[in-house]
Amino acid sequence: LETSGETTVTVIVKKEEETSLTMPVNSLRFALVSVFIALIGCDVPMFQQSHQLPNKNWEIGNTIKFDVEVSDTMSGYDFYIDLRTETGYPYANIYMFVNTTFPSGKTARDTVECILADHTGRWLGSGLGDIKDNHILFKDNVRFPNTGTYTFEFEQGMRTESLSSILDVGISLENHKKQ
């Protein structure tokens, strides 16, 4: 029923009693618009991709490659390395080499250590059971100097031929979060 700009809603409870709740239509519209605006404001990464490793093993020489198209050179991005591992992974950390190729052809190489367990052996990251997801900040507030395609290549840098219990390796480029 609509009367004088208000909507009446009837709710039936278990004891079969009737209760009326009245909410002005304008308040309902405001609530819906607020929810819509909140959903639009959610941060969506500029780029996010991961590669699943065959047989849960990262072999030495198996390079994982990401091509990222950059069109915005003004914004800052937080660069994350995303690792999904099993708790059977035999180390508390992982070293990686990250090779970056710029649109100009220039290259850079970084050596990165990602900590996967604390000093007591407790696994870091989130997840249930024997799978852990780690979202590790690699570079903070990165600004790309040129537009074009940037290539990021990851190689495992541990002193073993094959790393077991590595499920996925990925990257996320997210809008910089001011602290």
PDB file of C-alpha atoms in Angstrom, residues 2-3 9 16 24 26 34 38 41 49 63 74 85 89 92 94 96 101 107 111 115-116 126 132 140 149 168 174:
ATOM      1  CA  GLU A   2       1.263   3.490  -0.771  1.00  0.00           C
ATOM      2  CA  THR A   3       0.060   6.442   1.215  1.00  0.00           C
ATOM      3  CA  VAL A   9       5.719  -3.358   4.534  1.00  0.00           C
ATOM      4  CA  GLU A  16       1.549 -15.129  13.342  1.00  0.00           C
ATOM      5  CA  PRO A  24       9.887   6.631   3.425  1.00  0.00           C
ATOM      6  CA  ASN A  26      13.251   8.617  -0.369  1.00  0.00           C
ATOM      7  CA  SER A  34      24.711   4.558  -1.129  1.00  0.00           C
ATOM      8  CA  ALA A  38      30.194   1.946  -2.175  1.00  0.00           C
ATOM      9  CA  GLY A  41      34.501   2.660  -4.970  1.00  0.00           C
ATOM     10  CA  GLN A  49      47.294 -12.520 -13.144  1.00  0.00           C
ATOM     11  CA  THR A  63      60.463 -18.621 -16.231  1.00  0.00           C
ATOM     12  CA  MET A  74      50.919   9.593 -13.608  1.00  0.00           C
ATOM     13  CA  THR A  85      51.930 -22.718  -1.656  1.00  0.00           C
ATOM     14  CA  TYR A  89      56.882 -26.403   1.118  1.00  0.00           C
ATOM     15  CA  ALA A  92      60.409 -20.603   5.284  1.00  0.00           C
ATOM     16  CA  ILE A  94      61.737 -18.221  -1.389  1.00  0.00           C
ATOM     17  CA  MET A  96      63.268 -15.069  -6.894  1.00  0.00           C
ATOM     18  CA  THR A 101      61.784  -5.319 -19.689  1.00  0.00           C
ATOM     19  CA  THR A 107      66.033  -4.242 -18.739  1.00  0.00           C
ATOM     20  CA  THR A 111      66.574 -10.325  -6.413  1.00  0.00           C
ATOM     21  CA  ILE A 115      59.133 -14.695   3.666  1.00  0.00           C
ATOM     22  CA  LEU A 116      56.521 -17.467   3.901  1.00  0.00           C
ATOM     23  CA  SER A 126      45.764 -16.666   4.426  1.00  0.00           C
ATOM     24  CA  LYS A 132      48.446 -20.657   1.916  1.00  0.00           C
ATOM     25  CA  ASP A 140      55.561   0.525  -3.162  1.00  0.00           C
ATOM     26  CA  THR A 149      54.081  -3.095 -22.616  1.00  0.00           C
ATOM     27  CA  ASP A 168      50.784 -20.562  -8.352  1.00  0.00           C
ATOM     28  CA  GLU A 174      47.010  -2.027  -7.388  1.00  0.00           C
TER      29      GLU A 174
END
